[in-house]
Coordinates of C-alpha atoms in Angstrom, one line a residue:
X1 CA 2.9 -7.7 -31.4
X2 CA 1.5 -6.0 -34.6
X3 CA 3.7 -5.7 -37.6
X4 CA 3.3 -1.9 -37.5
X5 CA 4.8 -1.5 -34.2
X6 CA 8.4 -0.6 -33.9
X7 CA 11.1 -3.2 -32.8
X8 CA 10.9 -3.7 -29.2
X9 CA 12.2 -6.1 -26.5
X10 CA 8.6 -6.3 -25.2
X11 CA 5.2 -4.8 -25.8
X12 CA 5.3 -3.4 -22.2
X13 CA 8.0 -2.9 -19.6
X14 CA 6.9 -3.0 -16.1
X15 CA 9.6 -1.5 -13.6
X16 CA 9.5 -3.0 -10.1
X17 CA 8.1 -6.4 -9.1
X18 CA 6.3 -5.4 -6.1
X19 CA 2.4 -5.9 -5.8
X20 CA 1.6 -3.1 -8.2
X21 CA 4.1 -4.1 -10.8
X22 CA 3.5 -7.9 -10.8
X23 CA -0.3 -7.4 -10.8
X24 CA 0.0 -5.0 -13.6
X25 CA 2.1 -7.6 -15.6
X26 CA -0.1 -10.5 -14.7
X27 CA -3.1 -9.0 -16.2
X28 CA -1.3 -7.7 -19.4
X29 CA 0.1 -11.2 -20.1
X30 CA -3.2 -12.6 -19.6
X31 CA -4.4 -10.2 -22.4
X32 CA -1.8 -11.6 -24.6
X33 CA 0.9 -9.0 -24.4
X34 CA 4.6 -9.7 -24.2
X35 CA 5.5 -8.2 -20.9
X36 CA 8.9 -7.7 -19.3
X37 CA 9.1 -7.3 -15.5
X38 CA 12.4 -5.7 -14.2
X39 CA 13.2 -6.0 -10.4
X40 CA 16.3 -4.2 -9.2
X41 CA 16.8 -6.8 -6.2
X42 CA 16.7 -10.7 -6.2
X43 CA 14.1 -12.6 -4.5
X44 CA 13.5 -13.3 -1.6
X45 CA 13.9 -9.8 -0.2
X46 CA 12.7 -7.8 2.7
X47 CA 10.4 -4.7 2.5
X48 CA 9.1 -2.6 5.3
X49 CA 5.4 -3.3 6.0
X50 CA 3.1 -4.3 8.6
X51 CA 2.3 -7.4 6.6
X52 CA -1.4 -7.2 7.1
X53 CA -3.8 -7.5 4.3
X54 CA -7.3 -6.3 4.5
X55 CA -10.3 -7.8 2.7
X56 CA -9.6 -5.4 -0.1
X57 CA -6.3 -7.0 -0.8
X58 CA -7.6 -10.6 -0.3
X59 CA -10.2 -9.9 -3.0
X60 CA -7.3 -9.0 -5.5
X61 CA -5.4 -12.1 -4.5
X62 CA -8.4 -14.4 -5.2
X63 CA -9.1 -12.7 -8.5
X64 CA -5.5 -13.5 -9.6
X65 CA -5.8 -17.1 -8.7
X66 CA -3.2 -17.0 -5.7
X67 CA -3.4 -20.0 -3.4
X68 CA -4.2 -18.3 -0.1
X69 CA -4.8 -21.5 1.5
X70 CA -1.4 -22.7 1.0
X71 CA 1.0 -22.9 4.1
X72 CA 2.1 -19.5 5.4
X73 CA -1.0 -17.5 4.9
X74 CA -2.7 -16.4 8.2
X75 CA -6.4 -15.6 8.4
X76 CA -7.6 -12.8 10.6
X77 CA -11.1 -12.0 11.7
X78 CA -10.9 -8.2 11.8
X79 CA -9.3 -5.4 13.8
X80 CA -8.8 -5.2 17.7
X81 CA -8.5 -1.5 18.6
X82 CA -6.7 -0.5 21.8
X83 CA -7.0 3.0 23.2
X84 CA -8.7 5.1 26.1
X85 CA -8.2 2.1 28.6
X86 CA -10.4 0.0 26.2
X87 CA -10.0 -2.8 23.7
X88 CA -12.6 -3.4 21.2
X89 CA -12.8 -6.3 18.5
X90 CA -14.3 -5.3 15.2
X91 CA -15.0 -8.1 12.9
X92 CA -14.4 -7.4 9.0
X93 CA -17.9 -6.5 7.6
X94 CA -20.0 -9.0 6.0
X95 CA -20.3 -7.6 2.3
X96 CA -21.2 -8.9 -1.2
X97 CA -18.1 -7.0 -2.5
X98 CA -15.4 -8.3 -0.5
X99 CA -14.4 -11.4 1.7
X100 CA -15.0 -11.3 5.3
X101 CA -11.5 -12.1 6.4
X102 CA -8.0 -10.7 6.2
X103 CA -4.6 -12.2 5.9
X104 CA -1.0 -11.9 7.2
X105 CA 1.9 -12.8 5.1
X106 CA 5.3 -11.3 5.3
X107 CA 6.9 -9.2 2.5
X108 CA 9.8 -11.4 2.6
X109 CA 8.0 -13.8 0.3
X110 CA 4.6 -12.1 -0.5
X111 CA 6.2 -10.2 -3.3
X112 CA 7.9 -13.2 -4.7
X113 CA 4.7 -15.2 -4.6
X114 CA 3.0 -12.4 -6.9
X115 CA 6.0 -12.3 -9.2
X116 CA 5.8 -16.1 -9.7
X117 CA 2.1 -15.9 -10.3
X118 CA 2.9 -13.3 -13.0
X119 CA 5.5 -15.5 -14.5
X120 CA 2.9 -18.4 -14.6
X121 CA 0.8 -16.0 -16.7
X122 CA 3.7 -15.7 -19.2
X123 CA 5.5 -12.5 -17.8
X124 CA 9.3 -12.6 -18.3
X125 CA 10.8 -11.4 -14.9
X126 CA 14.4 -10.3 -14.8
X127 CA 16.0 -9.9 -11.4
X128 CA 19.0 -7.8 -10.5
X129 CA 18.1 -5.2 -13.1
X130 CA 18.3 -1.7 -11.7
X131 CA 16.5 0.8 -14.0
X132 CA 18.6 4.0 -14.3
X133 CA 16.5 6.1 -16.7
X134 CA 14.1 6.4 -19.7
X135 CA 14.9 6.0 -23.3
X136 CA 13.0 8.9 -25.0
X137 CA 11.8 9.3 -28.6
X138 CA 13.6 12.4 -30.0
X139 CA 10.6 13.6 -31.8
X140 CA 7.7 13.1 -29.5
X141 CA 9.5 12.9 -26.2
X142 CA 7.6 9.8 -25.4
X143 CA 9.3 7.0 -23.3
X144 CA 10.2 4.1 -25.7
X145 CA 12.3 1.9 -23.3
X146 CA 14.6 2.0 -20.3
X147 CA 18.2 2.1 -19.5
X148 CA 19.5 -0.3 -16.8
X149 CA 22.3 -2.0 -15.2
X150 CA 22.2 -5.7 -14.9
X151 CA 25.0 -7.2 -12.7
X152 CA 26.8 -3.8 -13.0
X153 CA 26.6 -4.0 -16.8
X154 CA 24.8 -1.2 -18.8
X155 CA 21.7 -2.6 -20.9
X156 CA 18.8 -1.1 -22.7
X157 CA 15.2 -2.5 -23.1
X158 CA 12.7 -1.0 -25.5
X159 CA 9.0 -1.3 -25.6
X160 CA 5.6 0.5 -26.7
X161 CA 4.8 1.5 -23.2
X162 CA 6.4 1.6 -19.9
X163 CA 4.8 1.1 -16.3
X164 CA 6.4 2.8 -13.4
X165 CA 5.8 0.4 -10.3
X166 CA 9.2 1.4 -8.7
X167 CA 7.7 2.6 -5.4
X168 CA 8.0 5.7 -3.3
X169 CA 11.5 6.7 -4.7
X170 CA 10.4 6.1 -8.3
X171 CA 13.6 7.2 -10.2
X172 CA 11.8 6.7 -13.5
X173 CA 9.0 9.2 -12.7
X174 CA 11.5 11.7 -11.5
X175 CA 13.3 11.2 -14.8
X176 CA 10.1 11.9 -16.5
X177 CA 9.6 15.2 -14.6
X178 CA 7.0 13.9 -12.1
X179 CA 7.7 15.2 -8.8
X180 CA 6.0 14.8 -5.3
X181 CA 3.2 17.2 -4.4
X182 CA 3.8 18.8 -0.9
X183 CA 0.1 19.3 -0.3
X184 CA -0.3 15.6 0.1
X185 CA 0.2 13.8 3.4
X186 CA 3.1 11.6 3.9
X187 CA 3.7 8.9 6.5
X188 CA 6.5 7.0 8.0
X189 CA 6.3 3.5 9.3
X190 CA 8.9 1.6 11.3
X191 CA 8.6 -2.1 12.3
X192 CA 10.6 -5.1 13.5
X193 CA 9.8 -8.7 14.5
X194 CA 9.8 -10.2 17.9
X195 CA 9.7 -13.9 18.8
X196 CA 6.4 -13.8 20.9
X197 CA 3.6 -16.2 22.1
X198 CA 1.3 -13.6 20.4
X199 CA 2.4 -14.8 16.9
X200 CA -1.0 -16.7 16.4
X201 CA -3.2 -13.9 17.2
X202 CA -6.0 -14.0 14.7
X203 CA -6.9 -10.3 15.1
X204 CA -5.0 -7.4 13.7
X205 CA -4.2 -5.1 16.5
X206 CA -4.2 -1.4 16.3
X207 CA -3.3 0.8 19.1
X208 CA -4.6 4.4 18.9
X209 CA -2.6 5.8 21.8
X210 CA 1.1 5.3 22.3
X211 CA 2.2 5.9 25.8
X212 CA 5.8 6.4 27.1
X213 CA 6.9 6.4 30.7
X214 CA 9.1 9.4 31.6
X215 CA 12.0 9.1 34.0
X216 CA 10.0 10.6 36.8
X217 CA 7.3 7.9 36.3
X218 CA 4.7 10.0 34.5
X219 CA 3.1 9.0 31.4
X220 CA 3.3 10.8 28.2
X221 CA 1.4 10.5 25.0
X222 CA 3.5 9.9 21.9
X223 CA 2.4 11.0 18.5
X224 CA 1.3 8.3 16.0
X225 CA -0.5 4.9 16.1
X226 CA 0.9 1.4 16.7
X227 CA 0.3 -2.3 15.6
X228 CA 0.8 -5.8 16.6
X229 CA 0.2 -8.4 13.9
X230 CA 0.8 -11.9 14.5
X231 CA 2.7 -13.7 11.7
X232 CA 2.1 -17.2 12.6
X233 CA 5.6 -18.2 12.4
X234 CA 6.5 -17.8 16.1
X235 CA 6.9 -14.0 15.6
X236 CA 4.9 -10.8 15.7
X237 CA 5.2 -7.8 13.4
X238 CA 5.3 -4.7 15.8
X239 CA 5.4 -1.3 14.4
X240 CA 4.1 2.3 14.5
X241 CA 3.3 4.9 12.0
X242 CA 3.5 8.7 12.2
X243 CA 2.0 11.3 9.8
X244 CA 3.6 14.5 8.6
X245 CA 0.5 16.4 9.7
X246 CA 2.0 16.0 13.4
X247 CA 4.1 18.7 14.6
X248 CA 6.5 16.2 15.9
X249 CA 7.2 14.5 12.5
X250 CA 10.5 16.2 11.7
X251 CA 12.2 15.8 15.0
X252 CA 11.7 12.2 16.0
X253 CA 13.9 9.2 16.2
X254 CA 11.3 6.9 15.0
X255 CA 13.4 3.7 15.9
X256 CA 13.8 4.9 19.4
X257 CA 10.1 5.7 19.5
X258 CA 9.2 2.2 18.7
X259 CA 11.6 0.9 21.4
X260 CA 10.2 3.1 23.9
X261 CA 6.6 2.1 23.3
X262 CA 7.2 -1.6 23.4
X263 CA 9.0 -1.1 26.7
X264 CA 5.6 -0.6 28.4
X265 CA 4.1 -3.8 26.9
X266 CA 3.4 -6.8 29.2
X267 CA 6.7 -8.8 29.9
X268 CA 4.9 -12.0 28.8
X269 CA 4.5 -10.8 25.3
X270 CA 8.2 -10.9 24.9
X271 CA 8.7 -7.6 23.0
X272 CA 12.2 -7.1 24.3
X273 CA 15.7 -6.4 22.5
X274 CA 16.6 -10.0 23.0
X275 CA 13.8 -11.3 21.2
X276 CA 14.0 -9.1 18.2
X277 CA 14.7 -11.2 15.2
X278 CA 15.9 -8.4 13.0
X279 CA 16.7 -4.7 13.1
X280 CA 14.2 -1.8 13.3
X281 CA 13.5 -0.7 9.7
X282 CA 11.6 2.2 8.4
X283 CA 10.0 3.4 5.1
X284 CA 8.0 6.4 3.8
X285 CA 4.3 6.1 2.9
X286 CA 3.3 8.2 -0.1
X287 CA -0.6 9.0 0.3
X288 CA -3.4 10.4 -1.6
X289 CA -2.1 10.8 -5.2
X290 CA 1.1 12.6 -4.1
X291 CA 2.7 12.2 -7.5
X292 CA 0.6 13.2 -10.7
X293 CA -0.3 12.9 -13.5
X294 CA -0.6 9.1 -13.5
X295 CA 0.0 8.9 -17.1
X296 CA 2.4 11.0 -19.2
X297 CA 4.2 10.5 -22.5
X298 CA 4.0 6.8 -22.7
X299 CA 4.6 6.4 -18.8
X300 CA 2.0 4.8 -16.6
X301 CA 2.2 5.0 -12.8
X302 CA 0.8 2.4 -10.4
X303 CA 1.0 1.8 -6.6
X304 CA 3.4 3.8 -4.5
X305 CA 4.9 5.4 -7.6
X306 CA 1.7 7.3 -8.0
X307 CA 1.3 7.9 -4.1
X308 CA -1.9 5.5 -4.0
X309 CA -1.8 4.7 -0.3
X310 CA -5.0 5.1 1.8
X311 CA -4.4 8.2 4.2
X312 CA -6.9 6.8 6.6
X313 CA -5.1 3.6 7.5
X314 CA -1.8 3.6 5.5
X315 CA -2.8 0.6 3.5
X316 CA -0.9 0.4 0.4
X317 CA -0.8 -3.3 -0.9
X318 CA -4.6 -3.4 -1.9
X319 CA -4.4 -0.1 -3.9
X320 CA -1.1 -1.3 -5.5
X321 CA -2.9 -4.4 -6.8
X322 CA -6.1 -2.6 -7.7
X323 CA -4.3 0.2 -9.6
X324 CA -2.2 -2.3 -11.4
X325 CA -5.4 -4.1 -12.6
X326 CA -7.0 -0.8 -13.8
X327 CA -3.8 0.2 -15.5
X328 CA -3.5 -3.2 -17.3
X329 CA -7.2 -2.7 -18.4
X330 CA -6.4 0.9 -19.8
X331 CA -3.1 -0.3 -21.5
X332 CA -4.9 -3.2 -23.2
X333 CA -7.7 -1.0 -24.6
X334 CA -5.0 1.6 -25.6
X335 CA -3.0 -0.9 -27.4
X336 CA -5.9 -2.3 -29.3
X337 CA -6.7 1.1 -30.6
X338 CA -6.5 1.8 -34.3
X339 CA -4.2 4.9 -34.3
X340 CA -1.6 6.5 -32.1
X341 CA -3.9 9.3 -31.4
X342 CA -6.7 7.0 -30.3
X343 CA -4.2 5.1 -28.1
X344 CA -3.1 8.3 -26.5
X345 CA -6.6 9.4 -25.9
X346 CA -7.3 6.1 -23.8
X347 CA -4.0 6.5 -21.9
X348 CA -4.8 10.1 -21.0
X349 CA -8.2 9.0 -19.4
X350 CA -6.4 6.7 -17.0
X351 CA -5.8 9.5 -14.4
X352 CA -9.4 10.3 -14.5
X353 CA -10.4 6.7 -14.1
X354 CA -8.4 6.8 -10.8
X355 CA -9.7 9.9 -9.7
X356 CA -13.3 8.6 -10.1
X357 CA -12.4 5.6 -8.2
X358 CA -10.5 7.1 -5.2
X359 CA -10.2 10.8 -5.6
X360 CA -13.1 11.8 -3.3
X361 CA -12.3 9.1 -0.8
X362 CA -8.6 10.1 -0.6
X363 CA -9.7 13.9 -0.2
X364 CA -11.8 12.8 2.8
X365 CA -8.6 10.9 4.1
X366 CA -6.5 14.1 3.7
X367 CA -9.0 16.0 5.9
X368 CA -8.9 13.3 8.4
X369 CA -5.0 13.1 8.8
X370 CA -5.0 17.0 9.1
X371 CA -7.4 16.8 12.0
X372 CA -5.7 14.1 13.8
X373 CA -2.2 15.8 13.5
X374 CA -3.6 18.4 15.8
X375 CA -2.8 17.8 19.5
X376 CA -5.4 16.2 21.6
X377 CA -7.8 15.4 18.5
X378 CA -6.7 11.7 18.3
X379 CA -7.2 11.3 22.3
X380 CA -10.5 13.0 22.1
X381 CA -11.7 10.6 19.2
X382 CA -10.4 7.5 21.0
X383 CA -12.0 8.4 24.3
X384 CA -15.4 9.2 22.8
X385 CA -15.4 6.8 19.9
X386 CA -14.4 3.5 21.4
X387 CA -17.2 3.2 23.9
X388 CA -19.7 3.1 21.1
X389 CA -19.3 -0.3 19.1
X390 CA -21.9 0.9 16.4
X391 CA -19.8 4.1 15.6
X392 CA -16.6 2.1 15.7
X393 CA -18.0 -0.2 13.2
X394 CA -18.7 2.6 11.0
X395 CA -15.3 4.0 11.5
X396 CA -13.8 0.5 10.5
X397 CA -15.7 0.6 7.3
X398 CA -14.6 4.1 6.5
X399 CA -11.1 3.6 7.3
X400 CA -10.7 0.5 5.5
X401 CA -12.8 1.6 2.5
X402 CA -15.0 -1.5 2.7
X403 CA -18.5 -0.8 1.5
X404 CA -21.1 -2.3 -0.9
X405 CA -22.0 0.0 -3.8
X406 CA -25.4 -1.3 -4.1
X407 CA -27.6 -3.3 -1.6
X408 CA -25.4 -1.8 1.2
X409 CA -26.7 -0.7 4.6
X410 CA -27.1 2.8 5.7
X411 CA -23.3 3.2 6.7
X412 CA -22.3 2.0 3.2
X413 CA -24.6 4.7 1.7
X414 CA -23.3 7.4 3.9
X415 CA -19.6 6.7 3.0
X416 CA -20.2 6.2 -0.5
X417 CA -22.2 9.6 -0.7
X418 CA -19.4 11.3 1.2
X419 CA -16.8 10.0 -1.3
X420 CA -18.9 11.0 -4.3
X421 CA -19.5 14.7 -3.3
X422 CA -16.1 15.3 -2.0
X423 CA -13.8 17.0 -4.6
X424 CA -11.3 14.3 -5.9
X425 CA -7.8 14.4 -4.7

């Protein structure tokens, strides 16, 4: 830290040791900064997630040197889509920009692995530290630290910059006046684990239609989509997601919805109450930049805190790690600037960097989720899309945001062009 900088407990404080926070901290430490990473819980700890990682996420893990060949990492070949009475296996595309495989790893230790990787890079991780609010400079209104409780005792940490990586609830962003945008989609995901012979499936399985059986024996289509991801440890992660663009969003018992859906699964899969290894848990999915701006008065937002979940497929981990890397690059450039004004100019460009990278694509995703929220649209797309493998391979690239910028094929060029001409989110 330079001699002209104010006294601080760290150069940068990162609040939240999820994938976004640990990735940001990792790259900042690699750049030579003193980084304090504050996590309110203690590892290992659970988080509601499908546990599936697409090639976008795999690329970020490899870039940080995470050993994905160690025990516990389960590789998958692609996505198996179920709907309209059909099952179609879509391999991850072969691209120069991304690996051709995905992974499964439970969040029980995935986040801990990333936090430990950040520690090896020099990050100071403090667990059991619950951040309660910002410390503001009286003259500028900039954040210069955080207040927190550590084992119930009040404590204050000071720094030159603060990164909010504290997830959807992001108490820190709210304290700085950053509220959710109501014009952005929000999802809800619920999941549980079942002991099941399907635990070693090497495809991520996505159900585009959820059917329920009424007492009179008739079938009813439920709103949302489901998944079955083999974890490789004797269990399967089984869950479903619902978007707030659906009329049924406000009035549903999601946990009951999951139980009703799995009741119609083949008995040999073992998706029964007796085989559940834990309770059904749920979480909100903030999408398409639902909290902005991503920089204000010394506070940088990454991951779920900034609503950086892909509306097309509900994927958050890849974008958490990517935006953590982008934020670290912006912070590194800013802190090496000669004057406070130059530093501020660099940081204020960070939101535009994100919009240039994801804004058009996220807008396409918003249009997509608005469309499939209308009754009958999802069923129509399923019936008419699944019988055409070429169309579905294009859909996989679009929904998973997997394309090559250059030297890509025709489908890559179409998706890239659509993202570029669509107004940013």
